[in-house]
Amino acid sequence: MARLTVLFALCVLPALVSAGNPFLVRGRVYCDTCRAGFETEATPGIPGARVRIECKDRDTQQLKYSIDGVTDSTGTYYIKVSGDHGDNLCDAMLVSSPQSDCSEADPGRNRSRVILTRYNGLVSDARFANAMGFFKSEPISGCTKLLQKYQETDDS
Ligand SMILES: *[C@@H]1O[C@H](CO)[C@@H](O)[C@H](O)[C@H]1NC(C)=O
Protein backbone atom coordinates (compact mmCIF):
# COMPACT_ATOMS: atom_id res chain seq x y z
CA MET A 1 0.00 0.00 0.00
CA ALA A 2 2.79 2.38 0.97
CA ARG A 3 4.42 1.49 -2.30
CA LEU A 4 1.30 2.37 -4.19
CA THR A 5 1.08 5.68 -2.39
CA VAL A 6 4.65 6.49 -3.34
CA LEU A 7 3.94 5.49 -6.91
CA PHE A 8 0.91 7.72 -6.91
CA ALA A 9 2.88 10.63 -5.50
CA LEU A 10 5.71 10.19 -8.00
CA CYS A 11 3.78 9.56 -11.16
CA VAL A 12 0.14 10.46 -11.06
CA LEU A 13 0.31 13.61 -8.99
CA PRO A 14 2.84 15.50 -11.18
CA ALA A 15 0.82 14.50 -14.24
CA LEU A 16 -2.35 15.88 -12.69
CA VAL A 17 -0.64 19.06 -11.62
CA SER A 18 0.98 19.75 -14.97
CA ALA A 19 -2.25 18.93 -16.80
CA GLY A 20 -3.74 21.96 -15.08
CA ASN A 21 -1.22 24.34 -16.60
CA PRO A 22 -2.14 25.78 -19.96
CA PHE A 23 0.34 25.60 -22.81
CA LEU A 24 1.70 28.88 -24.02
CA VAL A 25 2.08 28.82 -27.79
CA ARG A 26 4.35 31.46 -29.19
CA GLY A 27 5.04 32.40 -32.78
CA ARG A 28 5.67 35.24 -35.16
CA VAL A 29 3.65 36.69 -38.01
CA TYR A 30 5.60 38.66 -40.59
CA CYS A 31 5.05 40.67 -43.72
CA ASP A 32 7.02 39.18 -46.59
CA THR A 33 7.82 42.50 -48.26
CA CYS A 34 9.79 40.78 -51.05
CA ARG A 35 7.32 37.91 -51.57
CA ALA A 36 10.29 35.62 -51.00
CA GLY A 37 8.34 32.80 -49.36
CA PHE A 38 10.59 32.75 -46.31
CA GLU A 39 11.84 35.05 -43.55
CA THR A 40 14.52 37.51 -44.59
CA GLU A 41 15.81 40.77 -43.14
CA ALA A 42 12.91 42.37 -45.01
CA THR A 43 10.12 40.54 -43.18
CA PRO A 44 8.98 42.84 -40.37
CA GLY A 45 6.49 41.55 -37.81
CA ILE A 46 2.81 42.43 -38.27
CA PRO A 47 1.16 43.80 -35.13
CA GLY A 48 -2.52 43.02 -34.71
CA ALA A 49 -2.56 39.97 -36.99
CA ARG A 50 -5.16 37.35 -36.08
CA VAL A 51 -4.01 33.80 -35.54
CA ARG A 52 -6.02 30.67 -34.73
CA ILE A 53 -5.02 27.42 -33.12
CA GLU A 54 -7.13 24.44 -34.10
CA CYS A 55 -6.95 20.87 -32.89
CA LYS A 56 -8.61 18.14 -34.91
CA ASP A 57 -9.17 14.48 -34.21
CA ARG A 58 -6.42 12.46 -35.91
CA ASP A 59 -8.84 10.01 -37.44
CA THR A 60 -12.12 11.81 -38.02
CA GLN A 61 -10.70 15.32 -38.65
CA GLN A 62 -13.45 16.59 -36.38
CA LEU A 63 -12.68 19.96 -34.81
CA LYS A 64 -11.96 19.47 -31.11
CA TYR A 65 -10.54 22.77 -29.99
CA SER A 66 -10.15 26.26 -31.38
CA ILE A 67 -8.82 29.48 -29.94
CA ASP A 68 -7.85 32.81 -31.47
CA GLY A 69 -5.10 35.25 -30.64
CA VAL A 70 -3.62 38.52 -31.86
CA THR A 71 0.00 39.51 -32.36
CA ASP A 72 1.59 42.21 -30.21
CA SER A 73 3.55 45.26 -31.39
CA THR A 74 6.44 43.05 -32.50
CA GLY A 75 4.28 40.66 -34.49
CA THR A 76 4.54 37.94 -31.85
CA TYR A 77 1.54 36.08 -30.47
CA TYR A 78 1.21 34.20 -27.21
CA ILE A 79 -1.83 31.96 -27.05
CA LYS A 80 -2.81 29.96 -23.99
CA VAL A 81 -4.17 26.51 -24.72
CA SER A 82 -5.77 24.51 -21.95
CA GLY A 83 -5.93 20.74 -21.76
CA ASP A 84 -3.80 18.03 -23.32
CA HIS A 85 -4.32 17.40 -27.02
CA GLY A 86 -2.32 14.25 -27.55
CA ASP A 87 -5.14 12.58 -29.50
CA ASN A 88 -5.44 15.52 -31.86
CA LEU A 89 -3.38 17.25 -34.50
CA CYS A 90 -3.02 20.92 -33.69
CA ASP A 91 -2.05 23.74 -36.04
CA ALA A 92 -1.52 27.43 -35.64
CA MET A 93 -2.86 29.23 -38.72
CA LEU A 94 -3.23 32.69 -40.13
CA VAL A 95 -6.66 34.30 -39.98
CA SER A 96 -6.18 37.90 -41.05
CA SER A 97 -3.79 40.81 -41.30
CA PRO A 98 -4.70 44.41 -40.44
CA GLN A 99 -2.36 45.68 -43.18
CA SER A 100 -4.42 45.88 -46.35
CA ASP A 101 -1.30 45.86 -48.53
CA CYS A 102 0.07 42.82 -46.72
CA SER A 103 -2.84 40.51 -46.18
CA GLU A 104 -2.40 37.70 -48.71
CA ALA A 105 -1.48 34.59 -46.71
CA ASP A 106 1.59 32.82 -48.07
CA PRO A 107 0.19 29.37 -48.96
CA GLY A 108 3.54 27.85 -48.02
CA ARG A 109 3.70 29.63 -44.68
CA ASN A 110 0.09 29.92 -43.58
CA ARG A 111 0.13 27.26 -40.88
CA SER A 112 2.43 25.58 -38.42
CA ARG A 113 2.03 22.32 -36.55
CA VAL A 114 2.23 22.60 -32.76
CA ILE A 115 2.56 19.68 -30.37
CA LEU A 116 0.13 20.25 -27.51
CA THR A 117 0.68 17.23 -25.32
CA ARG A 118 2.98 16.42 -22.44
CA TYR A 119 3.04 12.73 -23.19
CA ASN A 120 5.97 13.09 -25.55
CA GLY A 121 8.54 14.08 -22.96
CA LEU A 122 8.28 17.84 -23.42
CA VAL A 123 7.48 18.97 -19.90
CA SER A 124 7.69 22.71 -20.44
CA ASP A 125 4.50 24.73 -20.96
CA ALA A 126 6.08 26.76 -23.76
CA ARG A 127 5.54 25.72 -27.37
CA PHE A 128 7.10 27.43 -30.36
CA ALA A 129 5.34 27.55 -33.70
CA ASN A 130 7.13 28.25 -36.97
CA ALA A 131 6.77 31.79 -38.24
CA MET A 132 3.91 32.47 -40.65
CA GLY A 133 3.73 35.19 -43.25
CA PHE A 134 1.57 37.36 -45.42
CA PHE A 135 2.76 38.56 -48.83
CA LYS A 136 3.11 42.25 -49.55
CA SER A 137 0.93 43.02 -52.59
CA GLU A 138 3.84 44.68 -54.40
CA PRO A 139 7.49 43.87 -53.57
CA ILE A 140 9.30 46.85 -52.07
CA SER A 141 12.30 48.31 -53.89
CA GLY A 142 15.62 46.63 -53.29
CA CYS A 143 14.17 43.13 -53.28
CA THR A 144 16.06 41.87 -56.29
CA LYS A 145 19.32 42.72 -54.61
CA LEU A 146 18.24 41.30 -51.28
CA LEU A 147 17.03 38.03 -52.74
CA GLN A 148 20.20 37.70 -54.78
CA LYS A 149 22.09 37.77 -51.53
CA TYR A 150 20.03 34.88 -50.17
CA GLN A 151 20.53 32.96 -53.38
CA GLU A 152 24.28 33.36 -53.12
CA THR A 153 24.26 32.12 -49.54
CA ASP A 154 22.19 29.17 -50.70
CA ASP A 155 24.58 28.25 -53.47
CA SER A 156 27.76 28.48 -51.46
C1 LIG B 1 -3.09 27.60 -46.55
O1 LIG B 1 -2.83 27.48 -47.92
C2 LIG B 1 -3.34 26.31 -48.51
C3 LIG B 1 -2.87 26.27 -49.95
O2 LIG B 1 -3.25 27.40 -50.64
C4 LIG B 1 -4.87 26.31 -48.40
O3 LIG B 1 -5.39 25.12 -48.94
C5 LIG B 1 -5.25 26.41 -46.93
O4 LIG B 1 -6.64 26.54 -46.82
C6 LIG B 1 -4.59 27.62 -46.30
N1 LIG B 1 -4.86 27.62 -44.88
C7 LIG B 1 -5.09 28.74 -44.21
C8 LIG B 1 -5.32 28.58 -42.77
O5 LIG B 1 -5.09 29.84 -44.73
PDB file of C-alpha atoms and ligand atoms in Angstrom:
ATOM      1  CA  MET A   1       0.000   0.000   0.000  1.00  0.00           C
ATOM      2  CA  ALA A   2       2.793   2.379   0.967  1.00  0.00           C
ATOM      3  CA  ARG A   3       4.417   1.493  -2.301  1.00  0.00           C
ATOM      4  CA  LEU A   4       1.297   2.372  -4.187  1.00  0.00           C
ATOM      5  CA  THR A   5       1.079   5.683  -2.390  1.00  0.00           C
ATOM      6  CA  VAL A   6       4.650   6.493  -3.338  1.00  0.00           C
ATOM      7  CA  LEU A   7       3.944   5.491  -6.905  1.00  0.00           C
ATOM      8  CA  PHE A   8       0.906   7.720  -6.915  1.00  0.00           C
ATOM      9  CA  ALA A   9       2.882  10.630  -5.500  1.00  0.00           C
ATOM     10  CA  LEU A  10       5.708  10.193  -7.999  1.00  0.00           C
ATOM     11  CA  CYS A  11       3.776   9.562 -11.162  1.00  0.00           C
ATOM     12  CA  VAL A  12       0.135  10.463 -11.060  1.00  0.00           C
ATOM     13  CA  LEU A  13       0.310  13.610  -8.990  1.00  0.00           C
ATOM     14  CA  PRO A  14       2.836  15.495 -11.180  1.00  0.00           C
ATOM     15  CA  ALA A  15       0.816  14.497 -14.235  1.00  0.00           C
ATOM     16  CA  LEU A  16      -2.353  15.883 -12.691  1.00  0.00           C
ATOM     17  CA  VAL A  17      -0.637  19.058 -11.616  1.00  0.00           C
ATOM     18  CA  SER A  18       0.979  19.747 -14.969  1.00  0.00           C
ATOM     19  CA  ALA A  19      -2.248  18.927 -16.804  1.00  0.00           C
ATOM     20  CA  GLY A  20      -3.738  21.958 -15.079  1.00  0.00           C
ATOM     21  CA  ASN A  21      -1.216  24.340 -16.599  1.00  0.00           C
ATOM     22  CA  PRO A  22      -2.143  25.783 -19.965  1.00  0.00           C
ATOM     23  CA  PHE A  23       0.341  25.597 -22.809  1.00  0.00           C
ATOM     24  CA  LEU A  24       1.704  28.877 -24.025  1.00  0.00           C
ATOM     25  CA  VAL A  25       2.080  28.817 -27.786  1.00  0.00           C
ATOM     26  CA  ARG A  26       4.354  31.458 -29.187  1.00  0.00           C
ATOM     27  CA  GLY A  27       5.039  32.404 -32.776  1.00  0.00           C
ATOM     28  CA  ARG A  28       5.673  35.243 -35.163  1.00  0.00           C
ATOM     29  CA  VAL A  29       3.649  36.688 -38.015  1.00  0.00           C
ATOM     30  CA  TYR A  30       5.604  38.664 -40.589  1.00  0.00           C
ATOM     31  CA  CYS A  31       5.048  40.673 -43.720  1.00  0.00           C
ATOM     32  CA  ASP A  32       7.023  39.182 -46.594  1.00  0.00           C
ATOM     33  CA  THR A  33       7.824  42.497 -48.262  1.00  0.00           C
ATOM     34  CA  CYS A  34       9.786  40.781 -51.051  1.00  0.00           C
ATOM     35  CA  ARG A  35       7.324  37.911 -51.566  1.00  0.00           C
ATOM     36  CA  ALA A  36      10.289  35.619 -51.001  1.00  0.00           C
ATOM     37  CA  GLY A  37       8.342  32.800 -49.358  1.00  0.00           C
ATOM     38  CA  PHE A  38      10.594  32.748 -46.306  1.00  0.00           C
ATOM     39  CA  GLU A  39      11.842  35.051 -43.552  1.00  0.00           C
ATOM     40  CA  THR A  40      14.518  37.514 -44.585  1.00  0.00           C
ATOM     41  CA  GLU A  41      15.814  40.767 -43.141  1.00  0.00           C
ATOM     42  CA  ALA A  42      12.912  42.373 -45.006  1.00  0.00           C
ATOM     43  CA  THR A  43      10.124  40.537 -43.178  1.00  0.00           C
ATOM     44  CA  PRO A  44       8.976  42.839 -40.366  1.00  0.00           C
ATOM     45  CA  GLY A  45       6.489  41.550 -37.815  1.00  0.00           C
ATOM     46  CA  ILE A  46       2.815  42.429 -38.274  1.00  0.00           C
ATOM     47  CA  PRO A  47       1.164  43.803 -35.129  1.00  0.00           C
ATOM     48  CA  GLY A  48      -2.520  43.019 -34.708  1.00  0.00           C
ATOM     49  CA  ALA A  49      -2.555  39.972 -36.990  1.00  0.00           C
ATOM     50  CA  ARG A  50      -5.155  37.352 -36.084  1.00  0.00           C
ATOM     51  CA  VAL A  51      -4.006  33.795 -35.540  1.00  0.00           C
ATOM     52  CA  ARG A  52      -6.019  30.670 -34.726  1.00  0.00           C
ATOM     53  CA  ILE A  53      -5.022  27.422 -33.120  1.00  0.00           C
ATOM     54  CA  GLU A  54      -7.125  24.438 -34.105  1.00  0.00           C
ATOM     55  CA  CYS A  55      -6.953  20.871 -32.888  1.00  0.00           C
ATOM     56  CA  LYS A  56      -8.611  18.143 -34.913  1.00  0.00           C
ATOM     57  CA  ASP A  57      -9.172  14.479 -34.210  1.00  0.00           C
ATOM     58  CA  ARG A  58      -6.420  12.460 -35.911  1.00  0.00           C
ATOM     59  CA  ASP A  59      -8.843  10.008 -37.441  1.00  0.00           C
ATOM     60  CA  THR A  60     -12.124  11.813 -38.023  1.00  0.00           C
ATOM     61  CA  GLN A  61     -10.701  15.319 -38.653  1.00  0.00           C
ATOM     62  CA  GLN A  62     -13.447  16.593 -36.381  1.00  0.00           C
ATOM     63  CA  LEU A  63     -12.681  19.963 -34.808  1.00  0.00           C
ATOM     64  CA  LYS A  64     -11.964  19.472 -31.109  1.00  0.00           C
ATOM     65  CA  TYR A  65     -10.535  22.772 -29.988  1.00  0.00           C
ATOM     66  CA  SER A  66     -10.148  26.257 -31.377  1.00  0.00           C
ATOM     67  CA  ILE A  67      -8.821  29.481 -29.940  1.00  0.00           C
ATOM     68  CA  ASP A  68      -7.854  32.808 -31.474  1.00  0.00           C
ATOM     69  CA  GLY A  69      -5.101  35.249 -30.644  1.00  0.00           C
ATOM     70  CA  VAL A  70      -3.622  38.517 -31.856  1.00  0.00           C
ATOM     71  CA  THR A  71       0.004  39.511 -32.362  1.00  0.00           C
ATOM     72  CA  ASP A  72       1.589  42.214 -30.214  1.00  0.00           C
ATOM     73  CA  SER A  73       3.551  45.263 -31.386  1.00  0.00           C
ATOM     74  CA  THR A  74       6.445  43.047 -32.497  1.00  0.00           C
ATOM     75  CA  GLY A  75       4.275  40.658 -34.495  1.00  0.00           C
ATOM     76  CA  THR A  76       4.536  37.944 -31.853  1.00  0.00           C
ATOM     77  CA  TYR A  77       1.538  36.080 -30.472  1.00  0.00           C
ATOM     78  CA  TYR A  78       1.213  34.195 -27.210  1.00  0.00           C
ATOM     79  CA  ILE A  79      -1.828  31.960 -27.054  1.00  0.00           C
ATOM     80  CA  LYS A  80      -2.806  29.957 -23.988  1.00  0.00           C
ATOM     81  CA  VAL A  81      -4.168  26.510 -24.716  1.00  0.00           C
ATOM     82  CA  SER A  82      -5.772  24.505 -21.953  1.00  0.00           C
ATOM     83  CA  GLY A  83      -5.930  20.742 -21.764  1.00  0.00           C
ATOM     84  CA  ASP A  84      -3.795  18.031 -23.316  1.00  0.00           C
ATOM     85  CA  HIS A  85      -4.323  17.401 -27.016  1.00  0.00           C
ATOM     86  CA  GLY A  86      -2.317  14.248 -27.550  1.00  0.00           C
ATOM     87  CA  ASP A  87      -5.144  12.578 -29.495  1.00  0.00           C
ATOM     88  CA  ASN A  88      -5.441  15.521 -31.857  1.00  0.00           C
ATOM     89  CA  LEU A  89      -3.379  17.245 -34.496  1.00  0.00           C
ATOM     90  CA  CYS A  90      -3.018  20.923 -33.686  1.00  0.00           C
ATOM     91  CA  ASP A  91      -2.048  23.736 -36.038  1.00  0.00           C
ATOM     92  CA  ALA A  92      -1.520  27.431 -35.642  1.00  0.00           C
ATOM     93  CA  MET A  93      -2.859  29.228 -38.717  1.00  0.00           C
ATOM     94  CA  LEU A  94      -3.227  32.690 -40.131  1.00  0.00           C
ATOM     95  CA  VAL A  95      -6.656  34.297 -39.977  1.00  0.00           C
ATOM     96  CA  SER A  96      -6.176  37.904 -41.048  1.00  0.00           C
ATOM     97  CA  SER A  97      -3.790  40.814 -41.303  1.00  0.00           C
ATOM     98  CA  PRO A  98      -4.698  44.411 -40.442  1.00  0.00           C
ATOM     99  CA  GLN A  99      -2.359  45.678 -43.181  1.00  0.00           C
ATOM    100  CA  SER A 100      -4.425  45.879 -46.346  1.00  0.00           C
ATOM    101  CA  ASP A 101      -1.295  45.862 -48.531  1.00  0.00           C
ATOM    102  CA  CYS A 102       0.074  42.825 -46.723  1.00  0.00           C
ATOM    103  CA  SER A 103      -2.844  40.505 -46.177  1.00  0.00           C
ATOM    104  CA  GLU A 104      -2.397  37.703 -48.710  1.00  0.00           C
ATOM    105  CA  ALA A 105      -1.479  34.590 -46.713  1.00  0.00           C
ATOM    106  CA  ASP A 106       1.590  32.819 -48.073  1.00  0.00           C
ATOM    107  CA  PRO A 107       0.186  29.368 -48.959  1.00  0.00           C
ATOM    108  CA  GLY A 108       3.537  27.845 -48.018  1.00  0.00           C
ATOM    109  CA  ARG A 109       3.697  29.632 -44.676  1.00  0.00           C
ATOM    110  CA  ASN A 110       0.087  29.924 -43.578  1.00  0.00           C
ATOM    111  CA  ARG A 111       0.129  27.265 -40.877  1.00  0.00           C
ATOM    112  CA  SER A 112       2.427  25.576 -38.419  1.00  0.00           C
ATOM    113  CA  ARG A 113       2.033  22.316 -36.546  1.00  0.00           C
ATOM    114  CA  VAL A 114       2.230  22.599 -32.756  1.00  0.00           C
ATOM    115  CA  ILE A 115       2.564  19.683 -30.374  1.00  0.00           C
ATOM    116  CA  LEU A 116       0.130  20.248 -27.511  1.00  0.00           C
ATOM    117  CA  THR A 117       0.681  17.229 -25.315  1.00  0.00           C
ATOM    118  CA  ARG A 118       2.982  16.422 -22.441  1.00  0.00           C
ATOM    119  CA  TYR A 119       3.037  12.728 -23.191  1.00  0.00           C
ATOM    120  CA  ASN A 120       5.970  13.088 -25.552  1.00  0.00           C
ATOM    121  CA  GLY A 121       8.536  14.082 -22.964  1.00  0.00           C
ATOM    122  CA  LEU A 122       8.283  17.842 -23.425  1.00  0.00           C
ATOM    123  CA  VAL A 123       7.475  18.968 -19.897  1.00  0.00           C
ATOM    124  CA  SER A 124       7.686  22.711 -20.436  1.00  0.00           C
ATOM    125  CA  ASP A 125       4.502  24.734 -20.963  1.00  0.00           C
ATOM    126  CA  ALA A 126       6.075  26.761 -23.762  1.00  0.00           C
ATOM    127  CA  ARG A 127       5.538  25.724 -27.365  1.00  0.00           C
ATOM    128  CA  PHE A 128       7.101  27.427 -30.364  1.00  0.00           C
ATOM    129  CA  ALA A 129       5.339  27.552 -33.695  1.00  0.00           C
ATOM    130  CA  ASN A 130       7.130  28.251 -36.969  1.00  0.00           C
ATOM    131  CA  ALA A 131       6.771  31.793 -38.240  1.00  0.00           C
ATOM    132  CA  MET A 132       3.910  32.473 -40.651  1.00  0.00           C
ATOM    133  CA  GLY A 133       3.732  35.188 -43.248  1.00  0.00           C
ATOM    134  CA  PHE A 134       1.572  37.361 -45.424  1.00  0.00           C
ATOM    135  CA  PHE A 135       2.760  38.559 -48.830  1.00  0.00           C
ATOM    136  CA  LYS A 136       3.110  42.248 -49.554  1.00  0.00           C
ATOM    137  CA  SER A 137       0.931  43.021 -52.592  1.00  0.00           C
ATOM    138  CA  GLU A 138       3.844  44.676 -54.400  1.00  0.00           C
ATOM    139  CA  PRO A 139       7.486  43.865 -53.565  1.00  0.00           C
ATOM    140  CA  ILE A 140       9.304  46.846 -52.070  1.00  0.00           C
ATOM    141  CA  SER A 141      12.295  48.313 -53.890  1.00  0.00           C
ATOM    142  CA  GLY A 142      15.615  46.628 -53.294  1.00  0.00           C
ATOM    143  CA  CYS A 143      14.166  43.131 -53.280  1.00  0.00           C
ATOM    144  CA  THR A 144      16.062  41.872 -56.292  1.00  0.00           C
ATOM    145  CA  LYS A 145      19.322  42.722 -54.606  1.00  0.00           C
ATOM    146  CA  LEU A 146      18.238  41.302 -51.277  1.00  0.00           C
ATOM    147  CA  LEU A 147      17.032  38.034 -52.738  1.00  0.00           C
ATOM    148  CA  GLN A 148      20.204  37.704 -54.780  1.00  0.00           C
ATOM    149  CA  LYS A 149      22.090  37.769 -51.530  1.00  0.00           C
ATOM    150  CA  TYR A 150      20.027  34.881 -50.171  1.00  0.00           C
ATOM    151  CA  GLN A 151      20.526  32.964 -53.384  1.00  0.00           C
ATOM    152  CA  GLU A 152      24.278  33.362 -53.116  1.00  0.00           C
ATOM    153  CA  THR A 153      24.261  32.118 -49.544  1.00  0.00           C
ATOM    154  CA  ASP A 154      22.188  29.172 -50.696  1.00  0.00           C
ATOM    155  CA  ASP A 155      24.577  28.250 -53.474  1.00  0.00           C
ATOM    156  CA  SER A 156      27.756  28.480 -51.458  1.00  0.00           C
TER     157      SER A 156
HETATM  158  C1  LIG B   1      -3.094  27.596 -46.547  1.00  0.00           C
HETATM  159  O1  LIG B   1      -2.833  27.483 -47.919  1.00  0.00           O
HETATM  160  C2  LIG B   1      -3.338  26.306 -48.514  1.00  0.00           C
HETATM  161  C3  LIG B   1      -2.865  26.268 -49.945  1.00  0.00           C
HETATM  162  O2  LIG B   1      -3.252  27.401 -50.643  1.00  0.00           O
HETATM  163  C4  LIG B   1      -4.866  26.306 -48.401  1.00  0.00           C
HETATM  164  O3  LIG B   1      -5.386  25.118 -48.941  1.00  0.00           O
HETATM  165  C5  LIG B   1      -5.253  26.413 -46.930  1.00  0.00           C
HETATM  166  O4  LIG B   1      -6.643  26.536 -46.818  1.00  0.00           O
HETATM  167  C6  LIG B   1      -4.586  27.624 -46.304  1.00  0.00           C
HETATM  168  N1  LIG B   1      -4.862  27.623 -44.880  1.00  0.00           N
HETATM  169  C7  LIG B   1      -5.091  28.737 -44.215  1.00  0.00           C
HETATM  170  C8  LIG B   1      -5.320  28.577 -42.767  1.00  0.00           C
HETATM  171  O5  LIG B   1      -5.091  29.845 -44.728  1.00  0.00           O
END
